[in-house]
């Protein structure tokens, strides 16, 4: 089954053709990163306009790369939320147009279901399993059940993990997007230089909180700047990352014990984080569970993951009709 998938929830206009939910036949990603970097973050109106300009070209380029036509496609998938509403609407409208023109089934996919399904590409993984979702908008521990439904064990009470990375980067004057830069600097720093708080670690909960950690970094930097003391950005990054990673790893290991699920997939932009990858892999070996990180290019927003997720719904006979809408917020 070949699925043509479209993703426009934020600042990437992406399309992919995915075979049987596992193999990326072709994909195209038009990134708007450079445009938004000038503004220090994604400007929603600019993103929507760019998606309008790019979406059909991105779909056509994907067909050309695959050497396929619409006659080779079995279903159309699109991210229908959550995300920037104006951005989502471009992808959803395009997908509905293609569905109307071709008569193919239309499958709306939750963006986070897509991030989780990135782990199914080129693997034989399938639900039931556990998912740790760490992106710019989400931090969640989820029990994933067949065909691809979600039971939330816990989530963030304030910022998402990626958001915390981006805010700390901003406090250090690092350019957008901050996460990868903090990650790179952390590799050169001393993780014990600053004793930043590990939030909610003591409680028997699967929730996360980053506001205390963010304030601690802010206060430490302000104090040092006031005293005219040197700030070693690499040490701040390493210490911040150590605090984030310790909590993520600890709660994930606890969720494995709690659910009895022995496979963990990590999803979202922060799954690209090298510190998290190393620490979680080490813990998995110690505790005897299996952890899978998708390849880096599948961790950030892309359409292949949307096609992979849609396959599980299509195989279960689920589809939407042309009344499918876009939603800025959407429960899993
Ligand atoms: O999943 P994603 O591409 O977008 C959504 O939020 O849906 O995640 C983007 C987030 C940003 O906050 C970015 O700073 C963070 O993921 N990120 C990282 C790394 N790469 C991306 N955070 C930490 N370490 C990284 N290597
Ligand atoms: Zn995302």
Short mmCIF file of C-alpha atoms and ligand atoms in Angstrom, two decimals:
data_model
loop_
_atom_site.label_atom_id
_atom_site.label_comp_id
_atom_site.label_asym_id
_atom_site.label_seq_id
_atom_site.Cartn_x
_atom_site.Cartn_y
_atom_site.Cartn_z
CA UNK A 1 0.00 0.00 0.00
CA UNK A 2 1.47 3.36 -1.09
CA UNK A 3 0.44 6.40 0.93
CA UNK A 4 1.06 9.97 -0.18
CA UNK A 5 1.55 12.03 2.97
CA UNK A 6 1.61 15.78 3.55
CA UNK A 7 2.85 17.65 6.64
CA UNK A 8 2.55 21.44 7.09
CA UNK A 9 1.96 21.87 10.82
CA UNK A 10 4.83 24.26 11.45
CA UNK A 11 7.72 25.52 9.34
CA UNK A 12 8.43 22.62 6.98
CA UNK A 13 6.39 21.93 3.86
CA UNK A 14 6.85 18.19 3.47
CA UNK A 15 5.51 15.37 1.31
CA UNK A 16 6.42 11.69 1.16
CA UNK A 17 5.32 8.46 -0.46
CA UNK A 18 5.54 5.60 2.05
CA UNK A 19 5.11 1.92 1.15
CA UNK A 20 3.33 -0.32 3.70
CA UNK A 21 4.10 2.12 6.52
CA UNK A 22 7.73 1.03 6.55
CA UNK A 23 9.60 2.17 3.47
CA UNK A 24 10.10 5.76 2.34
CA UNK A 25 9.82 5.57 -1.46
CA UNK A 26 10.50 9.31 -1.86
CA UNK A 27 10.23 12.46 0.20
CA UNK A 28 10.67 16.19 -0.11
CA UNK A 29 11.06 18.75 2.65
CA UNK A 30 11.04 22.47 1.94
CA UNK A 31 12.33 24.09 5.11
CA UNK A 32 11.46 27.66 6.05
CA UNK A 33 14.06 27.71 8.82
CA UNK A 34 16.18 30.48 7.26
CA UNK A 35 13.23 32.82 6.86
CA UNK A 36 12.04 32.39 10.46
CA UNK A 37 15.57 32.53 11.90
CA UNK A 38 15.61 36.25 11.05
CA UNK A 39 12.72 36.69 13.50
CA UNK A 40 14.06 34.39 16.24
CA UNK A 41 11.12 31.98 15.90
CA UNK A 42 8.38 30.79 13.59
CA UNK A 43 6.08 33.60 12.37
CA UNK A 44 2.70 31.86 11.76
CA UNK A 45 1.45 34.12 8.95
CA UNK A 46 4.76 33.87 7.09
CA UNK A 47 4.70 30.07 7.53
CA UNK A 48 1.17 29.77 6.07
CA UNK A 49 2.02 31.87 3.02
CA UNK A 50 5.15 29.85 2.38
CA UNK A 51 3.21 26.58 2.63
CA UNK A 52 0.71 27.88 0.05
CA UNK A 53 3.57 28.68 -2.32
CA UNK A 54 5.30 25.32 -1.82
CA UNK A 55 2.81 22.56 -1.17
CA UNK A 56 1.86 21.46 -4.69
CA UNK A 57 5.46 21.76 -5.90
CA UNK A 58 6.63 19.61 -2.98
CA UNK A 59 4.03 16.94 -3.83
CA UNK A 60 4.97 17.00 -7.53
CA UNK A 61 8.68 16.75 -6.70
CA UNK A 62 7.99 13.71 -4.54
CA UNK A 63 6.11 11.95 -7.36
CA UNK A 64 8.96 12.79 -9.76
CA UNK A 65 11.60 11.37 -7.40
CA UNK A 66 9.55 8.19 -6.88
CA UNK A 67 8.84 7.79 -10.58
CA UNK A 68 5.19 7.21 -9.64
CA UNK A 69 1.82 8.76 -10.52
CA UNK A 70 -1.48 9.05 -8.67
CA UNK A 71 -2.47 5.66 -10.13
CA UNK A 72 0.17 4.09 -7.86
CA UNK A 73 -1.23 5.66 -4.69
CA UNK A 74 -3.72 3.93 -2.38
CA UNK A 75 -4.45 6.65 0.22
CA UNK A 76 -3.69 10.27 1.09
CA UNK A 77 -2.54 11.19 4.60
CA UNK A 78 -2.20 14.64 6.12
CA UNK A 79 -1.36 16.14 9.49
CA UNK A 80 -4.62 17.65 10.77
CA UNK A 81 -3.33 18.90 14.14
CA UNK A 82 -2.02 20.04 16.50
CA UNK A 83 0.09 22.91 15.18
CA UNK A 84 -0.24 26.37 13.66
CA UNK A 85 -3.81 26.54 12.38
CA UNK A 86 -3.08 28.56 9.24
CA UNK A 87 -0.17 26.26 8.40
CA UNK A 88 -2.18 23.08 9.00
CA UNK A 89 -5.06 24.36 6.86
CA UNK A 90 -2.79 24.55 3.82
CA UNK A 91 -1.86 20.86 4.05
CA UNK A 92 -5.38 19.74 4.91
CA UNK A 93 -6.90 21.76 2.04
CA UNK A 94 -4.36 20.39 -0.42
CA UNK A 95 -4.96 16.81 0.75
CA UNK A 96 -8.73 17.25 0.47
CA UNK A 97 -8.32 18.65 -3.01
CA UNK A 98 -6.21 15.68 -4.07
CA UNK A 99 -8.68 13.27 -2.43
CA UNK A 100 -11.61 14.89 -4.23
CA UNK A 101 -9.80 14.80 -7.57
CA UNK A 102 -8.57 11.19 -7.26
CA UNK A 103 -11.31 9.57 -5.15
CA UNK A 104 -8.62 8.12 -2.86
CA UNK A 105 -9.28 7.65 0.88
CA UNK A 106 -8.19 10.54 3.10
CA UNK A 107 -6.54 9.93 6.48
CA UNK A 108 -6.02 12.77 8.96
CA UNK A 109 -3.08 12.10 11.28
CA UNK A 110 -2.27 13.59 14.68
CA UNK A 111 1.17 15.18 14.48
CA UNK A 112 2.38 13.30 17.56
CA UNK A 113 1.11 9.95 16.22
CA UNK A 114 3.34 10.77 13.26
CA UNK A 115 6.38 11.43 15.44
CA UNK A 116 5.81 8.07 17.19
CA UNK A 117 5.38 6.27 13.85
CA UNK A 118 8.77 7.56 12.69
CA UNK A 119 10.08 4.57 14.67
CA UNK A 120 8.21 2.15 12.40
CA UNK A 121 10.12 3.24 9.28
CA UNK A 122 12.62 0.55 8.24
CA UNK A 123 11.95 -1.48 11.43
CA UNK A 124 9.51 -4.21 12.42
CA UNK A 125 8.33 -2.33 15.51
CA UNK A 126 4.58 -2.06 16.10
CA UNK A 127 2.26 -1.30 19.02
CA UNK A 128 1.97 -2.22 21.86
CA UNK A 129 4.95 -0.23 23.10
CA UNK A 130 5.88 2.82 25.12
CA UNK A 131 6.61 6.22 23.56
CA UNK A 132 8.59 9.10 25.00
CA UNK A 133 7.59 12.17 22.99
CA UNK A 134 9.97 15.11 23.37
CA UNK A 135 9.46 17.92 20.89
CA UNK A 136 9.14 21.69 20.75
CA UNK A 137 5.48 21.47 21.72
CA UNK A 138 5.17 18.16 23.58
CA UNK A 139 6.73 16.18 26.41
CA UNK A 140 4.73 13.04 27.05
CA UNK A 141 5.03 9.44 28.11
CA UNK A 142 2.47 7.37 26.21
CA UNK A 143 1.38 3.76 26.19
CA UNK A 144 0.80 3.04 22.48
CA UNK A 145 -1.82 0.41 21.67
CA UNK A 146 -2.91 -1.19 18.37
CA UNK A 147 -3.66 -0.05 15.75
CA UNK A 148 -2.08 3.26 16.81
CA UNK A 149 -3.97 4.68 19.78
CA UNK A 150 -2.55 6.39 22.83
CA UNK A 151 -2.97 6.27 26.59
CA UNK A 152 -1.23 9.16 28.29
CA UNK A 153 0.79 8.21 31.37
CA UNK A 154 2.07 11.71 31.98
CA UNK A 155 3.04 14.98 30.36
CA UNK A 156 4.55 18.37 30.98
CA UNK A 157 2.89 20.74 33.43
CA UNK A 158 4.40 23.81 31.75
CA UNK A 159 6.97 24.03 28.93
CA UNK A 160 7.86 21.23 26.55
CA UNK A 161 11.41 19.85 26.67
CA UNK A 162 12.35 21.41 23.33
CA UNK A 163 10.88 24.72 24.42
CA UNK A 164 13.08 24.63 27.53
CA UNK A 165 16.10 23.98 25.29
CA UNK A 166 15.16 26.89 23.06
CA UNK A 167 14.64 29.23 26.04
CA UNK A 168 17.95 28.33 27.64
CA UNK A 169 19.62 28.90 24.27
CA UNK A 170 18.03 32.35 24.16
CA UNK A 171 19.24 33.12 27.70
CA UNK A 172 22.76 32.30 26.50
CA UNK A 173 22.33 34.44 23.38
CA UNK A 174 22.54 31.42 21.05
CA UNK A 175 20.68 31.72 17.73
CA UNK A 176 17.40 29.93 16.88
CA UNK A 177 16.78 26.99 16.79
CA UNK A 178 18.52 26.58 20.12
CA UNK A 179 18.15 22.87 20.91
CA UNK A 180 20.83 21.51 18.58
CA UNK A 181 23.25 24.27 19.64
CA UNK A 182 22.78 23.57 23.33
CA UNK A 183 23.30 19.86 22.57
CA UNK A 184 26.55 20.56 20.70
CA UNK A 185 27.89 22.88 23.44
CA UNK A 186 26.88 20.41 26.17
CA UNK A 187 29.29 17.86 24.70
CA UNK A 188 32.18 20.25 25.48
CA UNK A 189 31.07 21.26 28.98
CA UNK A 190 31.10 19.96 32.54
CA UNK A 191 27.66 18.55 33.53
CA UNK A 192 28.49 18.98 37.23
CA UNK A 193 29.48 22.66 36.96
CA UNK A 194 26.02 23.83 38.05
CA UNK A 195 23.59 21.95 40.29
CA UNK A 196 20.33 22.64 38.44
CA UNK A 197 17.11 21.13 39.89
CA UNK A 198 15.66 17.76 38.77
CA UNK A 199 11.95 18.52 38.87
CA UNK A 200 9.25 16.06 39.98
CA UNK A 201 11.85 13.31 40.21
CA UNK A 202 10.93 12.41 43.77
CA UNK A 203 7.19 12.05 43.18
CA UNK A 204 5.53 8.91 41.92
CA UNK A 205 4.26 10.64 38.79
CA UNK A 206 4.97 10.53 35.07
CA UNK A 207 4.56 14.28 34.68
CA UNK A 208 7.31 16.72 33.78
CA UNK A 209 8.02 20.36 34.61
CA UNK A 210 10.64 22.67 33.17
CA UNK A 211 9.73 26.06 34.66
CA UNK A 212 11.86 25.53 37.80
CA UNK A 213 14.86 24.44 35.77
CA UNK A 214 14.45 27.35 33.36
CA UNK A 215 14.23 29.82 36.28
CA UNK A 216 17.31 28.25 37.89
CA UNK A 217 19.33 28.78 34.70
CA UNK A 218 17.98 32.32 34.36
CA UNK A 219 18.81 33.20 37.99
CA UNK A 220 22.27 31.66 37.84
CA UNK A 221 23.13 33.63 34.68
CA UNK A 222 21.68 36.87 36.08
CA UNK A 223 23.65 36.45 39.32
CA UNK A 224 26.92 35.84 37.50
CA UNK A 225 26.37 38.69 35.06
CA UNK A 226 25.64 41.05 37.96
CA UNK A 227 28.86 40.03 39.70
CA UNK A 228 30.79 40.35 36.46
CA UNK A 229 31.72 36.66 36.62
CA UNK A 230 32.55 34.67 33.52
CA UNK A 231 29.82 32.44 32.13
CA UNK A 232 31.05 29.28 30.42
CA UNK A 233 28.18 28.53 28.04
CA UNK A 234 29.34 24.93 27.51
CA UNK A 235 29.14 24.26 31.27
CA UNK A 236 25.67 25.82 31.51
CA UNK A 237 24.51 23.71 28.54
CA UNK A 238 26.06 20.50 29.92
CA UNK A 239 24.55 21.05 33.39
CA UNK A 240 21.12 21.97 31.96
CA UNK A 241 21.17 18.96 29.66
CA UNK A 242 22.18 16.65 32.52
CA UNK A 243 19.13 17.81 34.51
CA UNK A 244 16.75 17.33 31.56
CA UNK A 245 18.13 13.95 30.55
CA UNK A 246 18.22 12.49 34.07
CA UNK A 247 14.51 13.15 34.59
CA UNK A 248 13.52 11.87 31.12
CA UNK A 249 15.52 8.68 31.53
CA UNK A 250 14.36 8.03 35.08
CA UNK A 251 10.67 8.47 34.28
CA UNK A 252 10.91 6.39 31.13
CA UNK A 253 12.53 3.53 33.06
CA UNK A 254 9.80 3.86 35.66
CA UNK A 255 7.10 3.74 32.95
CA UNK A 256 8.63 0.51 31.62
CA UNK A 257 8.33 -1.07 35.05
CA UNK A 258 4.82 0.34 35.56
CA UNK A 259 3.36 -0.85 32.23
CA UNK A 260 5.39 -3.99 31.62
CA UNK A 261 5.99 -2.73 28.06
CA UNK A 262 9.56 -3.59 27.16
CA UNK A 263 10.03 -1.50 24.00
CA UNK A 264 10.41 2.27 24.11
CA UNK A 265 10.38 4.49 21.05
CA UNK A 266 11.58 8.06 21.39
CA UNK A 267 9.93 10.70 19.23
CA UNK A 268 10.13 14.40 18.40
CA UNK A 269 12.88 16.93 17.74
CA UNK A 270 14.61 16.37 21.10
CA UNK A 271 15.01 12.68 20.21
CA UNK A 272 17.91 13.99 18.13
CA UNK A 273 19.67 14.97 21.38
CA UNK A 274 22.94 13.12 21.78
CA UNK A 275 22.95 13.26 25.58
CA UNK A 276 19.47 11.73 25.74
CA UNK A 277 20.35 9.01 23.24
CA UNK A 278 23.43 7.92 25.18
CA UNK A 279 21.83 8.01 28.63
CA UNK A 280 18.64 6.19 27.61
CA UNK A 281 20.56 3.52 25.72
CA UNK A 282 22.74 2.95 28.79
CA UNK A 283 19.70 2.67 31.07
CA UNK A 284 17.95 0.31 28.63
CA UNK A 285 20.94 -2.01 28.74
CA UNK A 286 21.04 -1.88 32.56
CA UNK A 287 17.30 -2.40 33.05
CA UNK A 288 16.79 -4.84 30.19
CA UNK A 289 14.40 -2.94 27.92
CA UNK A 290 14.69 -2.09 24.24
CA UNK A 291 14.91 1.53 23.12
CA UNK A 292 14.62 2.78 19.56
CA UNK A 293 15.53 6.23 18.28
CA UNK A 294 14.53 7.03 14.72
CA UNK A 295 17.33 8.30 12.45
CA UNK A 296 17.92 12.03 13.04
CA UNK A 297 16.24 13.10 9.79
CA UNK A 298 13.02 11.36 10.90
CA UNK A 299 13.08 13.02 14.36
CA UNK A 300 12.35 16.51 13.10
CA UNK A 301 9.14 17.32 11.24
CA UNK A 302 8.69 15.34 8.03
CA UNK A 303 5.93 13.71 6.00
CA UNK A 304 7.32 10.16 5.99
CA UNK A 305 6.29 9.76 9.62
CA UNK A 306 2.74 10.88 8.74
CA UNK A 307 2.57 8.26 5.98
CA UNK A 308 3.91 5.62 8.39
CA UNK A 309 1.23 6.44 10.98
CA UNK A 310 -1.55 6.54 8.38
CA UNK A 311 -0.73 3.02 7.26
CA UNK A 312 -1.76 1.62 10.67
CA UNK A 313 -5.13 3.41 10.44
CA UNK A 314 -5.62 2.43 6.78
CA UNK A 315 -4.83 -1.22 7.58
CA UNK A 316 -7.50 -1.05 10.31
CA UNK A 317 -10.00 0.36 7.77
CA UNK A 318 -10.06 3.86 9.22
CA UNK A 319 -10.36 6.97 7.04
CA UNK A 320 -11.88 10.45 7.12
CA UNK A 321 -14.30 12.08 4.73
CA UNK A 322 -13.93 15.47 3.07
CA UNK A 323 -15.25 17.23 6.15
CA UNK A 324 -11.80 16.69 7.72
CA UNK A 325 -10.66 19.93 9.36
CA UNK A 326 -7.43 21.33 10.82
CA UNK A 327 -7.09 21.82 14.59
CA UNK A 328 -4.55 23.96 16.42
CA UNK A 329 -5.10 21.79 19.49
CA UNK A 330 -6.11 18.16 19.14
CA UNK A 331 -6.20 15.41 21.77
CA UNK A 332 -4.30 12.23 20.95
O1 LIG B 1 9.45 17.82 16.80
P1 LIG B 1 10.03 19.11 16.38
O2 LIG B 1 10.85 19.16 15.13
O3 LIG B 1 8.92 20.19 16.24
C1 LIG B 1 7.77 20.14 17.01
O4 LIG B 1 7.82 20.72 18.12
O5 LIG B 1 6.80 19.50 16.56
O6 LIG B 1 10.90 19.61 17.61
C2 LIG B 1 11.59 20.82 17.58
C3 LIG B 1 12.27 21.01 18.91
C4 LIG B 1 12.89 22.39 19.07
O7 LIG B 1 12.54 22.90 20.33
C5 LIG B 1 14.38 22.10 18.97
O8 LIG B 1 15.17 23.04 19.68
C6 LIG B 1 14.46 20.73 19.59
O9 LIG B 1 13.33 20.05 19.10
N1 LIG B 1 15.68 20.01 19.19
C7 LIG B 1 16.63 19.61 20.07
C8 LIG B 1 17.65 18.98 19.31
N2 LIG B 1 17.27 19.02 17.99
C9 LIG B 1 16.06 19.64 17.95
N3 LIG B 1 16.71 19.73 21.40
C10 LIG B 1 17.78 19.22 22.00
N4 LIG B 1 18.79 18.62 21.35
C11 LIG B 1 18.77 18.48 20.01
N5 LIG B 1 19.78 17.86 19.37
ZN1 LIG B 2 6.95 17.92 15.35
#
